[in-house]
Short mmCIF file of C-alpha atoms in Angstrom, two decimals:
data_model
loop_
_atom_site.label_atom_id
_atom_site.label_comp_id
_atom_site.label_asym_id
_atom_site.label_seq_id
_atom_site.Cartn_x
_atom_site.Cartn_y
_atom_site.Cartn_z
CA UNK D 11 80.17 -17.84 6.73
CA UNK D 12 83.18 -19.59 7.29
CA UNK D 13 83.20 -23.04 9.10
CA UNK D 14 85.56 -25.25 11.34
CA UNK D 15 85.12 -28.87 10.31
CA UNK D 16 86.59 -31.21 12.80
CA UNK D 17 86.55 -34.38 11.14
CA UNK D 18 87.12 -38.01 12.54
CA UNK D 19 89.74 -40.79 12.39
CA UNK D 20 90.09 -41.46 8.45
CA UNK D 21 92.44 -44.44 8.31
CA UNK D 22 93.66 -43.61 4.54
CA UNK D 23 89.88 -43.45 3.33
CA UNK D 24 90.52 -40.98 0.69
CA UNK D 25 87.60 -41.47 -1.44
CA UNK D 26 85.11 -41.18 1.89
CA UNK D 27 87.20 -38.21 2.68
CA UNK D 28 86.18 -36.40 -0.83
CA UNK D 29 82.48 -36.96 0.00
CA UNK D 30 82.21 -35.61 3.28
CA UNK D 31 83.63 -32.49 1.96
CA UNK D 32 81.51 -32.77 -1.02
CA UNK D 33 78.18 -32.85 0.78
CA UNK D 34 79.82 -29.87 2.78
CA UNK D 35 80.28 -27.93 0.08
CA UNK D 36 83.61 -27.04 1.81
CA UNK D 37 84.95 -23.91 0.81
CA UNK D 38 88.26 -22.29 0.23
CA UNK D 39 86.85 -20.03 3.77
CA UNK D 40 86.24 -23.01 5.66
CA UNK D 41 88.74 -24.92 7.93
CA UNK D 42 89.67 -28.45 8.31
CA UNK D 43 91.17 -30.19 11.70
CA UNK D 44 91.41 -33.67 11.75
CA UNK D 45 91.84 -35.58 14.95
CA UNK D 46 94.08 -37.91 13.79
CA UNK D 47 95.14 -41.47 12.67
CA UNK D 48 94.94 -40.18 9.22
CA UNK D 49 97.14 -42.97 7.81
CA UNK D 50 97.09 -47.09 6.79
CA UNK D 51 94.20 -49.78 7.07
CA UNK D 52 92.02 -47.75 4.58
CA UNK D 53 93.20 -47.32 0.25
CA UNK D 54 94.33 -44.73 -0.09
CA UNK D 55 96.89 -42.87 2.65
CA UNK D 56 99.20 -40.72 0.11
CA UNK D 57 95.59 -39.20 -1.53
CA UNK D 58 94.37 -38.56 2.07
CA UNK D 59 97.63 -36.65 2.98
CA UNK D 60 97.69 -35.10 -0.57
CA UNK D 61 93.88 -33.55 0.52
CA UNK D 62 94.77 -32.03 3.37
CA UNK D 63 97.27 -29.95 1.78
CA UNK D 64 95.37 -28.84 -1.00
CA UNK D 65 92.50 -27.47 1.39
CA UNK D 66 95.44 -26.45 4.03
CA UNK D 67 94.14 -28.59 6.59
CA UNK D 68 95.62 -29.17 9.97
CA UNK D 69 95.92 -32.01 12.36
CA UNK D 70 97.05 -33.88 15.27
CA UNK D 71 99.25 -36.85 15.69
CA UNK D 72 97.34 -40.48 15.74
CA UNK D 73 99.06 -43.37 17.60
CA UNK D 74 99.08 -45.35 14.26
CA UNK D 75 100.74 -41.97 12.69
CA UNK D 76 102.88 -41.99 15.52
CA UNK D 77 104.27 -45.90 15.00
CA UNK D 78 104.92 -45.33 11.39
CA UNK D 79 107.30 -42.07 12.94
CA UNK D 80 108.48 -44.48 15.33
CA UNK D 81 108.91 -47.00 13.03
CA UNK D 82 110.71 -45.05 10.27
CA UNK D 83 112.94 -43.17 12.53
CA UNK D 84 114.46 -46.73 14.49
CA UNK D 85 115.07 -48.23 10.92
CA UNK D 86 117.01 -44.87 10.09
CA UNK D 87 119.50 -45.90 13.15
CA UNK D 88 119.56 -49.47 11.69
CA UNK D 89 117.23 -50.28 14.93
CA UNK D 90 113.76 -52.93 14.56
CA UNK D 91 111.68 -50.05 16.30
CA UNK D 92 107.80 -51.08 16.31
CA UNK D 93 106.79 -54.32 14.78
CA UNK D 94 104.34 -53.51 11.77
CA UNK D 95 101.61 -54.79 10.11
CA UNK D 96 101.74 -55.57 6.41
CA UNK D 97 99.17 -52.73 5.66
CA UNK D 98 101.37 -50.22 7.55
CA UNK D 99 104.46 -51.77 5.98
CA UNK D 100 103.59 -50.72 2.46
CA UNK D 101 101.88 -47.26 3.52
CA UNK D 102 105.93 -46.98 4.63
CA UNK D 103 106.82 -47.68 1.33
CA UNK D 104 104.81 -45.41 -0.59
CA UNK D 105 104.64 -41.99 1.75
CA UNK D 106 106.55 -39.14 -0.33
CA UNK D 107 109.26 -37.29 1.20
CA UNK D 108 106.25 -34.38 1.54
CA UNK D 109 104.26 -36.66 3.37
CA UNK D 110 106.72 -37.87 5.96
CA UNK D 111 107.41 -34.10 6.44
CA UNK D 112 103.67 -33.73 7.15
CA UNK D 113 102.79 -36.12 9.63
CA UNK D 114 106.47 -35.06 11.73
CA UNK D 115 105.00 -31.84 11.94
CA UNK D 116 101.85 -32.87 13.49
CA UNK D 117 101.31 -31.83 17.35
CA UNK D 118 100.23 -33.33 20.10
CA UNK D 119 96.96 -31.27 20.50
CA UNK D 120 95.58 -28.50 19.10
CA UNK D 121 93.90 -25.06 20.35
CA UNK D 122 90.72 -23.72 18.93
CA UNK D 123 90.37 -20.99 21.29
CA UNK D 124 87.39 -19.36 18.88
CA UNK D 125 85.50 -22.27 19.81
CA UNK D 126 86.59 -22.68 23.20
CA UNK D 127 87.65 -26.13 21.85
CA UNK D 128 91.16 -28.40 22.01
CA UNK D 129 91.34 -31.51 19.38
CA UNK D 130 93.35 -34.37 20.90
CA UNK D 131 93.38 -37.85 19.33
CA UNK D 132 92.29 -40.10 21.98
CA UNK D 133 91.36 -37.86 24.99
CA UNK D 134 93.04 -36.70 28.49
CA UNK D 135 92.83 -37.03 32.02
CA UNK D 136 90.20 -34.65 34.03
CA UNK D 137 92.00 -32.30 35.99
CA UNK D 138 95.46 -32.08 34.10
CA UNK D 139 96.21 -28.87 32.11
CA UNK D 140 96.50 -29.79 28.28
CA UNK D 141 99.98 -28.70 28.08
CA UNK D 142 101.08 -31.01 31.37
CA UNK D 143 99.18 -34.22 29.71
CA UNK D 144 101.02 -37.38 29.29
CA UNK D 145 101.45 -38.24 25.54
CA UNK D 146 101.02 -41.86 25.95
CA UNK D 147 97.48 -40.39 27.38
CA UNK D 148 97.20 -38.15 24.10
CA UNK D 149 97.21 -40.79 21.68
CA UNK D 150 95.87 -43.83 23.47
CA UNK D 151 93.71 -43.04 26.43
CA UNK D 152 90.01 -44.45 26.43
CA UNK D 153 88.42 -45.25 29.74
CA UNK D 154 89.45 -43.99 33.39
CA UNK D 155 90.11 -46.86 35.89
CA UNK D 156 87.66 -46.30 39.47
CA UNK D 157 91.15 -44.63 40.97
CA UNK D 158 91.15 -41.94 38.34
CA UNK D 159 94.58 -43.53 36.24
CA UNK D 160 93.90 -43.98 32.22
CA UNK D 161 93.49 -46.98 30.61
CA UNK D 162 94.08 -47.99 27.03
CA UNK D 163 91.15 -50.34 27.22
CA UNK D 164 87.25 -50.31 27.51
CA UNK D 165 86.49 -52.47 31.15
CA UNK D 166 86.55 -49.41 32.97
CA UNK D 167 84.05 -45.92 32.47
CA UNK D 168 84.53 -43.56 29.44
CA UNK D 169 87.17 -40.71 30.04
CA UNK D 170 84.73 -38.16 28.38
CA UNK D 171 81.53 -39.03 30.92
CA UNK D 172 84.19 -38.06 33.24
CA UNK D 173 85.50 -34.83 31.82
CA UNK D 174 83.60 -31.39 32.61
CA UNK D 175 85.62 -28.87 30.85
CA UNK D 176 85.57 -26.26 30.78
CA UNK D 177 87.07 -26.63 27.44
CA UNK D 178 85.51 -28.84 24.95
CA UNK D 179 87.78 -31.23 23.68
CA UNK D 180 87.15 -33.64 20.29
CA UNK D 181 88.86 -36.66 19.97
CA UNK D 182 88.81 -39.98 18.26
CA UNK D 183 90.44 -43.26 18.63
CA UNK D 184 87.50 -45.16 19.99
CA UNK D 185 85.47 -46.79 16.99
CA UNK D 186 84.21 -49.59 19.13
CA UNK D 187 82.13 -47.07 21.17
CA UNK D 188 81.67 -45.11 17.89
CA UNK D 189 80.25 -41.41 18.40
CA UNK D 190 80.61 -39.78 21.40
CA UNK D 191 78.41 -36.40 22.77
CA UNK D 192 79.76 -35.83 26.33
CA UNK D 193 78.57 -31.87 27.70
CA UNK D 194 82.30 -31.59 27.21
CA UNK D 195 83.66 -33.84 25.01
CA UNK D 196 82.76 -35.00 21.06
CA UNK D 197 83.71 -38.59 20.16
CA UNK D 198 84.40 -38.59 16.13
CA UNK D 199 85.77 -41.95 15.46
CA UNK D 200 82.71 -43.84 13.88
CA UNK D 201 84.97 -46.69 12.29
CA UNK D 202 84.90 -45.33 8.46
CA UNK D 203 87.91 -47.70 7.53
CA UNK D 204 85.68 -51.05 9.64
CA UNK D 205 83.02 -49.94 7.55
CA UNK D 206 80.93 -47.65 9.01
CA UNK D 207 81.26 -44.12 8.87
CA UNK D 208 83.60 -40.57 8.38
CA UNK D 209 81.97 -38.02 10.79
CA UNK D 210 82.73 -34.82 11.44
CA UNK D 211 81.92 -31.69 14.16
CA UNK D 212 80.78 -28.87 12.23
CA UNK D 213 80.78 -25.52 13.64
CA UNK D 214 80.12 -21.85 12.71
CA UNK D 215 82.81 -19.00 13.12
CA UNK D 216 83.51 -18.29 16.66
CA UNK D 217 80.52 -20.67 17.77
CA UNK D 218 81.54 -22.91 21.05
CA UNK D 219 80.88 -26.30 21.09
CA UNK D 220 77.18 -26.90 22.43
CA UNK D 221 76.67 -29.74 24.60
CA UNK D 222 75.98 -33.29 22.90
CA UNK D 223 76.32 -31.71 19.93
CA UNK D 224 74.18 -33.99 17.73
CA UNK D 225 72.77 -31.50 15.14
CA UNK D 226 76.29 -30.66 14.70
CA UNK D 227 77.53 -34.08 13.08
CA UNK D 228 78.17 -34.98 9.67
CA UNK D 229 78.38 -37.77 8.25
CA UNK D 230 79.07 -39.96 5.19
CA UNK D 231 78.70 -44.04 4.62
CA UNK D 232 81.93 -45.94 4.08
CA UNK D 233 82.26 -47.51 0.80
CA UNK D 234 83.24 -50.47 2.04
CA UNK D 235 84.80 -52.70 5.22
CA UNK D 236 88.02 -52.14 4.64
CA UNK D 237 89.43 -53.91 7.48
CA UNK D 238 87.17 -55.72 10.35
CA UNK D 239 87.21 -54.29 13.75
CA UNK D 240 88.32 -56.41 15.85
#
């Protein structure tokens, strides 16, 4: 039966990449959505991007997808844009022509209407229609202030306690607080690139999302700490 496999953040770790869908036994039936931040920190960005399109995987934006964008498309006016670090600076130098093209076409947010799912990469704000969301909110959002307003940071409560649907939304972006299983809302960054691990949200054709979704998750050990989290 074919699968949806939403996986988590994967930071350029190619190799950890190979064995989740290894111990899947992923198949040319199944389907791949990642929720982002697919490039820099981990070895191996190129190989990641190169995977997706062999299993014809698709994908939303990340913020740190969304800088090198930023970044590239500034220098192209002979502007500064973003200030980079020196992992993202050579991930710049060494993206193909294919994968720029790849990661420009990535959206916002993506539909799974079989699953009565949405995949964002960091989360949303209760109440707002998907399509009427704030991008900043999109790609960076982590915690709801007590007056309801989003918050990049982690003083204030959890967007996805917050959220109750009715679609269920996955999302990453938050490795400090690693995986998340909200009744409406799955958490899939568990920190694979600060060593930890490369999770993903498994699901069968046309199932929806069950609630805290644990017996869902898969998950493989990083190989390493490829960066500390900080």
């Amino acid at each position: 039966m074919a699968r949806t496999v939403i996986v988590g953040d994967i930071h350029g770790c190619a190799p950890e990449l190979d064995s989740l869908l290894d111990r899947l036994a992923f198949s040319d039936g199944d389907r791949l959505v990642a929720v982002g931040d697919l490039v820099a920190r981990g070895p191996d960005t190129s190989a990641v991007l190169a995977t997706l399109r062999r299993v014809g995987a698709r994908s939303v934006v990340g913020n740190h997808d969304q800088r090198l964008l930023d970044a590239r498309a500034a220098r192209a006016q002979g502007e500064r844009g973003p200030r980079l670090s020196p992992a993202h600076e050579r991930v710049m130098a060494r993206l193909s022509e294919q994968d720029w093209e790849d990661l420009a076409a990535l959206p916002l947010s993506l539909e799974l209407p079989e699953h009565d799912a949405a995949v964002v990469h960091a989360g949303l704000v209760p109440g707002i229609p998907l399509e009427q969301q704030d991008p900043w909110v999109l790609l960076h959002v982590r915690t709801l202030r007590p007056d309801g307003t989003p918050s990049d940071r982690r003083d204030a409560q959890l967007w996805g306690e917050v959220y109750a649907g009715p679609t269920h939304v996955a999302f990453g972006h938050n490795a400090i607080d690693g995986l998340q299983l909200h009744p409406y809302a799955t958490g899939l960054d568990t920190g694979c690139v600060y060593g930890g691990k490369l999770s993903a949200l498994v699901l069968d054709a046309g199932e929806p999302v069950p609630p805290a979704a644990k017996r869902h998750i898969v998950s493989v050990d990083a190989r390493k700490e490829y960066v500390p989290l900080k």
